[in-house]
Amino acid sequence: MENFRNQFRNKRYMAHVSILGTTQLHKRNPITIACWSMAFPGFGHLLLNKYLRGYALILWEMFINQKIHLNSAMVHTFNGQFQAARDVLDPKFMSLYIPVYLFAIYDSYRTSVDMNKIYVLAQREKGHFNEFSIGALEINYLDKRKPWLAAVWSMGVPSVGQLYLHRIVLATFILLSTIVIVWQSNLVLAIHYLILGDVAASSTVVDKQWLLYFPSYYFFTIYDAYTNTVENNKLFDDTQKQYLIENYQPVGHLVTIGEINNDANFRHI
């Protein structure tokens, strides 16, 4: 159940609020989006709210990375063990990795540029959209939240910051991915030995192939939660501003700060 039905369809809308989350348009830096795609294919698309494409690229990255043992080769390279890096790589799937990797960077950059243009047009059109959604399982609505708190929750456990923003599907995907990565890499056990001061056991027990996925996931969830909270707050302010202009400001009259108006509309404030 939603609180809005648009009688006259607009060509573009700034956002969509559903029980599973809020999807919105806002300006993004295409270079930043491309850099996140470089860090992990699919992350740039998730920042653009292109979820299906992002999930597909992330799953492909993890599948092909596991096949060719790219993370293990990177660890050997960082340690100067170049022969070991060459030996661990599987050449059967190497040629499949680079095209998709470059596509993720290119497509996220291109989409970011296009969506910035669409954002400008949607902002000028000022099309009304649903701001409240209630269903049998969830309730979602526009609200102001604290960006730093979203970042802190994501620092604790990846995906919690997304839950704080009511982005249910993305939070579920990130949480399941994080559980798999932490489980397969033995990260918690390695941290346990490290706290006890047994560095050798910590280094031995950890699976480096799986471990290298974690930093990208961890810092992405923090960045995503913070930036989307900021943009969500801007969207809330814009909708409130538009509502007040349409319902409490007389047509053709600009209300200034401190002005006293006896018009009947203002008695409802």
mmCIF file of C-alpha atoms in Angstrom:
data_model
loop_
_atom_site.group_PDB
_atom_site.id
_atom_site.type_symbol
_atom_site.label_atom_id
_atom_site.label_comp_id
_atom_site.label_asym_id
_atom_site.label_seq_id
_atom_site.Cartn_x
_atom_site.Cartn_y
_atom_site.Cartn_z
ATOM 1 C CA MET A 1 0.000 0.000 0.000
ATOM 2 C CA GLU A 2 1.415 3.364 -1.029
ATOM 3 C CA ASN A 3 0.426 6.922 -0.168
ATOM 4 C CA PHE A 4 0.543 8.278 -3.723
ATOM 5 C CA ARG A 5 -1.065 7.586 -7.085
ATOM 6 C CA ASN A 6 0.131 9.747 -9.955
ATOM 7 C CA GLN A 7 -2.775 10.742 -12.200
ATOM 8 C CA PHE A 8 -0.497 12.323 -14.792
ATOM 9 C CA ARG A 9 2.571 10.231 -15.501
ATOM 10 C CA ASN A 10 5.855 12.097 -15.466
ATOM 11 C CA LYS A 11 8.699 11.080 -17.730
ATOM 12 C CA ARG A 12 11.266 10.926 -14.927
ATOM 13 C CA TYR A 13 11.165 10.596 -11.146
ATOM 14 C CA MET A 14 13.724 11.390 -8.473
ATOM 15 C CA ALA A 15 13.077 8.295 -6.367
ATOM 16 C CA HIS A 16 10.956 5.243 -5.678
ATOM 17 C CA VAL A 17 10.029 4.074 -2.178
ATOM 18 C CA SER A 18 8.970 0.449 -1.694
ATOM 19 C CA ILE A 19 8.853 -1.956 1.232
ATOM 20 C CA LEU A 20 12.243 -3.353 0.142
ATOM 21 C CA GLY A 21 14.063 -0.024 0.069
ATOM 22 C CA THR A 22 14.432 3.423 -1.433
ATOM 23 C CA THR A 23 15.934 3.865 -4.891
ATOM 24 C CA GLN A 24 16.869 7.404 -5.886
ATOM 25 C CA LEU A 25 18.669 9.491 -8.462
ATOM 26 C CA HIS A 26 21.463 11.793 -7.368
ATOM 27 C CA LYS A 27 24.656 13.183 -8.808
ATOM 28 C CA ARG A 28 27.708 10.967 -8.653
ATOM 29 C CA ASN A 29 31.330 11.348 -9.641
ATOM 30 C CA PRO A 30 31.868 8.979 -12.604
ATOM 31 C CA ILE A 31 35.556 8.583 -11.732
ATOM 32 C CA THR A 32 34.681 7.476 -8.195
ATOM 33 C CA ILE A 33 32.188 4.964 -9.558
ATOM 34 C CA ALA A 34 34.782 3.612 -12.001
ATOM 35 C CA CYS A 35 37.355 3.294 -9.198
ATOM 36 C CA TRP A 36 34.968 1.169 -7.146
ATOM 37 C CA SER A 37 34.475 -1.047 -10.193
ATOM 38 C CA MET A 38 38.259 -1.368 -10.400
ATOM 39 C CA ALA A 39 38.392 -2.408 -6.748
ATOM 40 C CA PHE A 40 35.668 -5.017 -7.236
ATOM 41 C CA PRO A 41 33.554 -5.410 -10.397
ATOM 42 C CA GLY A 42 29.908 -4.785 -9.537
ATOM 43 C CA PHE A 43 30.435 -2.299 -6.712
ATOM 44 C CA GLY A 44 30.176 0.660 -9.074
ATOM 45 C CA HIS A 45 26.819 -0.614 -10.315
ATOM 46 C CA LEU A 46 25.550 -1.110 -6.762
ATOM 47 C CA LEU A 47 26.375 2.538 -6.042
ATOM 48 C CA LEU A 48 24.286 3.441 -9.092
ATOM 49 C CA ASN A 49 21.384 1.314 -7.775
ATOM 50 C CA LYS A 50 21.813 -1.028 -10.751
ATOM 51 C CA TYR A 51 21.409 -3.999 -8.449
ATOM 52 C CA LEU A 52 20.829 -6.924 -10.806
ATOM 53 C CA ARG A 53 23.795 -5.998 -12.966
ATOM 54 C CA GLY A 54 25.908 -5.405 -9.861
ATOM 55 C CA TYR A 55 25.014 -8.759 -8.289
ATOM 56 C CA ALA A 56 25.784 -10.571 -11.544
ATOM 57 C CA LEU A 57 29.209 -8.929 -11.863
ATOM 58 C CA ILE A 58 30.090 -9.604 -8.216
ATOM 59 C CA LEU A 59 29.164 -13.285 -8.476
ATOM 60 C CA TRP A 60 31.119 -13.577 -11.730
ATOM 61 C CA GLU A 61 34.159 -11.917 -10.156
ATOM 62 C CA MET A 62 34.153 -14.336 -7.231
ATOM 63 C CA PHE A 63 33.598 -17.348 -9.495
ATOM 64 C CA ILE A 64 36.340 -16.535 -12.000
ATOM 65 C CA ASN A 65 38.729 -15.363 -9.275
ATOM 66 C CA GLN A 66 38.376 -18.690 -7.506
ATOM 67 C CA LYS A 67 38.941 -20.536 -10.774
ATOM 68 C CA ILE A 68 42.177 -18.751 -11.699
ATOM 69 C CA HIS A 69 43.386 -18.184 -8.078
ATOM 70 C CA LEU A 70 43.994 -14.509 -8.785
ATOM 71 C CA ASN A 71 44.032 -13.439 -5.133
ATOM 72 C CA SER A 72 46.647 -16.051 -4.259
ATOM 73 C CA ALA A 73 48.781 -14.891 -7.178
ATOM 74 C CA MET A 74 48.491 -11.298 -5.931
ATOM 75 C CA VAL A 75 49.670 -12.329 -2.455
ATOM 76 C CA HIS A 76 52.707 -14.099 -3.918
ATOM 77 C CA THR A 77 53.429 -11.053 -6.099
ATOM 78 C CA PHE A 78 53.287 -8.694 -3.112
ATOM 79 C CA ASN A 79 55.816 -10.950 -1.360
ATOM 80 C CA GLY A 80 58.131 -10.934 -4.367
ATOM 81 C CA GLN A 81 57.446 -14.600 -5.160
ATOM 82 C CA PHE A 82 56.878 -14.118 -8.891
ATOM 83 C CA GLN A 83 57.458 -17.729 -9.870
ATOM 84 C CA ALA A 84 54.954 -18.919 -7.274
ATOM 85 C CA ALA A 85 52.451 -16.373 -8.618
ATOM 86 C CA ARG A 86 52.857 -17.752 -12.141
ATOM 87 C CA ASP A 87 52.548 -21.334 -10.929
ATOM 88 C CA VAL A 88 49.343 -20.773 -8.964
ATOM 89 C CA LEU A 89 47.436 -19.095 -11.817
ATOM 90 C CA ASP A 90 45.158 -21.295 -13.929
ATOM 91 C CA PRO A 91 45.625 -20.318 -17.601
ATOM 92 C CA LYS A 92 42.402 -22.057 -18.722
ATOM 93 C CA PHE A 93 40.194 -19.220 -17.483
ATOM 94 C CA MET A 94 42.605 -16.285 -17.567
ATOM 95 C CA SER A 95 41.270 -14.925 -20.863
ATOM 96 C CA LEU A 96 37.734 -14.737 -19.433
ATOM 97 C CA TYR A 97 38.652 -12.404 -16.595
ATOM 98 C CA ILE A 98 39.945 -9.258 -18.320
ATOM 99 C CA PRO A 99 37.013 -8.539 -20.728
ATOM 100 C CA VAL A 100 34.377 -8.609 -17.978
ATOM 101 C CA TYR A 101 36.626 -6.599 -15.649
ATOM 102 C CA LEU A 102 37.080 -3.851 -18.257
ATOM 103 C CA PHE A 103 33.363 -3.926 -19.092
ATOM 104 C CA ALA A 104 32.437 -3.348 -15.443
ATOM 105 C CA ILE A 105 34.661 -0.257 -15.301
ATOM 106 C CA TYR A 106 33.466 1.127 -18.641
ATOM 107 C CA ASP A 107 29.769 0.445 -18.069
ATOM 108 C CA SER A 108 29.708 1.919 -14.569
ATOM 109 C CA TYR A 109 31.439 5.088 -15.799
ATOM 110 C CA ARG A 110 29.116 5.413 -18.805
ATOM 111 C CA THR A 111 25.996 4.768 -16.722
ATOM 112 C CA SER A 112 27.094 7.289 -14.101
ATOM 113 C CA VAL A 113 27.463 10.006 -16.752
ATOM 114 C CA ASP A 114 24.024 9.204 -18.200
ATOM 115 C CA MET A 115 22.323 9.084 -14.816
ATOM 116 C CA ASN A 116 23.759 12.476 -13.878
ATOM 117 C CA LYS A 117 22.021 13.897 -16.949
ATOM 118 C CA ILE A 118 18.786 12.125 -16.060
ATOM 119 C CA TYR A 119 19.045 13.487 -12.518
ATOM 120 C CA VAL A 120 19.197 17.076 -13.799
ATOM 121 C CA LEU A 121 16.115 16.514 -15.973
ATOM 122 C CA ALA A 122 14.182 14.767 -13.184
ATOM 123 C CA GLN A 123 15.016 17.559 -10.753
ATOM 124 C CA ARG A 124 13.620 20.150 -13.160
ATOM 125 C CA GLU A 125 10.519 18.083 -13.871
ATOM 126 C CA LYS A 126 9.728 17.713 -10.142
ATOM 127 C CA GLY A 127 7.556 14.651 -10.667
ATOM 128 C CA HIS A 128 5.721 13.459 -7.563
ATOM 129 C CA PHE A 129 6.633 10.004 -6.287
ATOM 130 C CA ASN A 130 5.568 7.710 -3.494
ATOM 131 C CA GLU A 131 7.109 8.661 -0.127
ATOM 132 C CA PHE A 132 5.485 6.044 2.107
ATOM 133 C CA SER A 133 4.973 2.328 1.587
ATOM 134 C CA ILE A 134 3.382 -0.180 3.945
ATOM 135 C CA GLY A 135 2.882 -3.889 3.410
ATOM 136 C CA ALA A 136 2.276 -7.097 5.310
ATOM 137 C CA LEU A 137 5.993 -7.568 5.999
ATOM 138 C CA GLU A 138 7.557 -4.100 6.104
ATOM 139 C CA ILE A 139 7.028 -0.344 6.339
ATOM 140 C CA ASN A 140 9.275 2.118 4.553
ATOM 141 C CA TYR A 141 9.195 5.900 4.431
ATOM 142 C CA LEU A 142 11.449 8.856 3.785
ATOM 143 C CA ASP A 143 13.218 10.002 6.920
ATOM 144 C CA LYS A 144 16.392 11.777 7.997
ATOM 145 C CA ARG A 145 19.160 9.608 9.404
ATOM 146 C CA LYS A 146 22.695 10.233 10.659
ATOM 147 C CA PRO A 147 25.440 9.476 8.099
ATOM 148 C CA TRP A 148 28.138 8.873 10.702
ATOM 149 C CA LEU A 149 25.909 6.364 12.484
ATOM 150 C CA ALA A 150 25.336 4.425 9.255
ATOM 151 C CA ALA A 151 29.114 4.298 8.734
ATOM 152 C CA VAL A 152 29.714 3.119 12.312
ATOM 153 C CA TRP A 153 27.158 0.317 11.973
ATOM 154 C CA SER A 154 28.855 -0.807 8.763
ATOM 155 C CA MET A 155 32.211 -0.809 10.541
ATOM 156 C CA GLY A 156 30.777 -3.230 13.090
ATOM 157 C CA VAL A 157 29.269 -5.709 10.639
ATOM 158 C CA PRO A 158 29.068 -5.142 6.870
ATOM 159 C CA SER A 159 25.413 -4.817 5.742
ATOM 160 C CA VAL A 160 24.081 -3.378 9.023
ATOM 161 C CA GLY A 161 24.514 0.165 7.703
ATOM 162 C CA GLN A 162 22.377 -0.811 4.703
ATOM 163 C CA LEU A 163 19.734 -2.236 7.042
ATOM 164 C CA TYR A 164 19.802 1.077 8.913
ATOM 165 C CA LEU A 165 18.841 2.713 5.600
ATOM 166 C CA HIS A 166 16.159 0.074 4.960
ATOM 167 C CA ARG A 167 17.884 -1.353 1.886
ATOM 168 C CA ILE A 168 16.754 -4.888 2.552
ATOM 169 C CA VAL A 169 17.833 -6.700 -0.612
ATOM 170 C CA LEU A 170 21.309 -5.147 -0.761
ATOM 171 C CA ALA A 171 21.860 -5.722 2.962
ATOM 172 C CA THR A 172 20.872 -9.385 2.614
ATOM 173 C CA PHE A 173 23.216 -9.899 -0.337
ATOM 174 C CA ILE A 174 26.155 -8.237 1.426
ATOM 175 C CA LEU A 175 25.515 -10.118 4.668
ATOM 176 C CA LEU A 176 25.408 -13.517 2.953
ATOM 177 C CA SER A 177 28.528 -12.698 0.931
ATOM 178 C CA THR A 178 30.364 -11.537 4.052
ATOM 179 C CA ILE A 179 29.422 -14.706 5.935
ATOM 180 C CA VAL A 180 30.785 -16.868 3.104
ATOM 181 C CA ILE A 181 34.018 -14.845 2.879
ATOM 182 C CA VAL A 182 34.623 -14.828 6.642
ATOM 183 C CA TRP A 183 33.829 -18.541 6.919
ATOM 184 C CA GLN A 184 36.003 -19.654 4.009
ATOM 185 C CA SER A 185 38.943 -17.403 4.937
ATOM 186 C CA ASN A 186 38.949 -18.389 8.648
ATOM 187 C CA LEU A 187 39.215 -14.672 9.403
ATOM 188 C CA VAL A 188 37.660 -14.858 12.864
ATOM 189 C CA LEU A 189 39.965 -17.721 13.867
ATOM 190 C CA ALA A 190 42.994 -15.834 12.530
ATOM 191 C CA ILE A 191 42.008 -12.757 14.555
ATOM 192 C CA HIS A 192 41.593 -14.984 17.625
ATOM 193 C CA TYR A 193 45.160 -16.301 17.322
ATOM 194 C CA LEU A 194 46.445 -12.804 16.599
ATOM 195 C CA ILE A 195 44.880 -11.471 19.808
ATOM 196 C CA LEU A 196 46.569 -14.299 21.715
ATOM 197 C CA GLY A 197 49.887 -13.230 20.208
ATOM 198 C CA ASP A 198 50.343 -16.350 18.090
ATOM 199 C CA VAL A 199 51.191 -14.633 14.803
ATOM 200 C CA ALA A 200 52.499 -17.814 13.172
ATOM 201 C CA ALA A 201 49.261 -19.718 13.814
ATOM 202 C CA SER A 202 47.251 -16.739 12.627
ATOM 203 C CA SER A 203 49.164 -16.624 9.338
ATOM 204 C CA THR A 204 48.902 -20.371 8.866
ATOM 205 C CA VAL A 205 45.180 -20.763 9.472
ATOM 206 C CA VAL A 206 44.002 -17.924 7.220
ATOM 207 C CA ASP A 207 43.059 -18.657 3.605
ATOM 208 C CA LYS A 208 44.602 -15.801 1.638
ATOM 209 C CA GLN A 209 42.608 -16.532 -1.515
ATOM 210 C CA TRP A 210 39.343 -15.786 0.318
ATOM 211 C CA LEU A 211 40.760 -13.162 2.663
ATOM 212 C CA LEU A 212 41.519 -10.656 -0.097
ATOM 213 C CA TYR A 213 37.806 -10.284 -0.845
ATOM 214 C CA PHE A 214 37.114 -8.899 2.611
ATOM 215 C CA PRO A 215 38.805 -5.441 2.502
ATOM 216 C CA SER A 216 36.872 -4.461 -0.628
ATOM 217 C CA TYR A 217 33.571 -5.557 0.901
ATOM 218 C CA TYR A 218 34.315 -3.924 4.237
ATOM 219 C CA PHE A 219 35.248 -0.469 2.994
ATOM 220 C CA PHE A 220 32.588 -0.491 0.280
ATOM 221 C CA THR A 221 29.789 -1.023 2.784
ATOM 222 C CA ILE A 222 31.068 1.876 4.904
ATOM 223 C CA TYR A 223 31.293 4.217 1.913
ATOM 224 C CA ASP A 224 27.950 3.108 0.496
ATOM 225 C CA ALA A 225 26.107 3.492 3.799
ATOM 226 C CA TYR A 226 27.539 6.962 4.462
ATOM 227 C CA THR A 227 26.979 8.436 0.991
ATOM 228 C CA ASN A 228 23.481 7.023 0.619
ATOM 229 C CA THR A 229 22.479 8.384 4.014
ATOM 230 C CA VAL A 230 23.642 11.844 2.949
ATOM 231 C CA GLU A 231 21.700 11.628 -0.317
ATOM 232 C CA ASN A 232 18.644 10.195 1.441
ATOM 233 C CA ASN A 233 18.629 13.211 3.755
ATOM 234 C CA LYS A 234 18.869 15.564 0.767
ATOM 235 C CA LEU A 235 15.922 13.803 -0.857
ATOM 236 C CA PHE A 236 13.874 14.168 2.322
ATOM 237 C CA ASP A 237 14.656 17.900 2.463
ATOM 238 C CA ASP A 238 13.710 18.352 -1.197
ATOM 239 C CA THR A 239 10.357 16.602 -0.786
ATOM 240 C CA GLN A 240 9.536 18.636 2.318
ATOM 241 C CA LYS A 241 10.486 21.843 0.524
ATOM 242 C CA GLN A 242 8.326 20.979 -2.479
ATOM 243 C CA TYR A 243 5.386 20.054 -0.244
ATOM 244 C CA LEU A 244 5.534 23.345 1.641
ATOM 245 C CA ILE A 245 5.811 25.357 -1.579
ATOM 246 C CA GLU A 246 2.783 23.639 -3.115
ATOM 247 C CA ASN A 247 0.557 23.687 -0.026
ATOM 248 C CA TYR A 248 1.511 26.728 2.047
ATOM 249 C CA GLN A 249 3.038 29.284 -0.297
ATOM 250 C CA PRO A 250 0.623 31.449 -2.367
ATOM 251 C CA VAL A 251 1.156 31.245 -6.109
ATOM 252 C CA GLY A 252 3.466 33.972 -7.364
ATOM 253 C CA HIS A 253 4.524 35.009 -3.850
ATOM 254 C CA LEU A 254 7.920 34.173 -2.376
ATOM 255 C CA VAL A 255 7.774 33.843 1.402
ATOM 256 C CA THR A 256 10.803 35.356 3.119
ATOM 257 C CA ILE A 257 12.162 34.502 6.542
ATOM 258 C CA GLY A 258 10.358 36.388 9.279
ATOM 259 C CA GLU A 259 7.423 37.396 7.083
ATOM 260 C CA ILE A 260 3.985 37.374 8.732
ATOM 261 C CA ASN A 261 1.131 36.372 6.447
ATOM 262 C CA ASN A 262 -2.513 36.098 7.484
ATOM 263 C CA ASP A 263 -3.496 33.953 4.540
ATOM 264 C CA ALA A 264 -5.636 30.978 5.528
ATOM 265 C CA ASN A 265 -3.110 28.529 4.185
ATOM 266 C CA PHE A 266 -0.551 29.614 6.771
ATOM 267 C CA ARG A 267 -2.874 28.955 9.691
ATOM 268 C CA HIS A 268 -2.361 25.252 9.167
ATOM 269 C CA ILE A 269 1.415 25.398 9.734
#
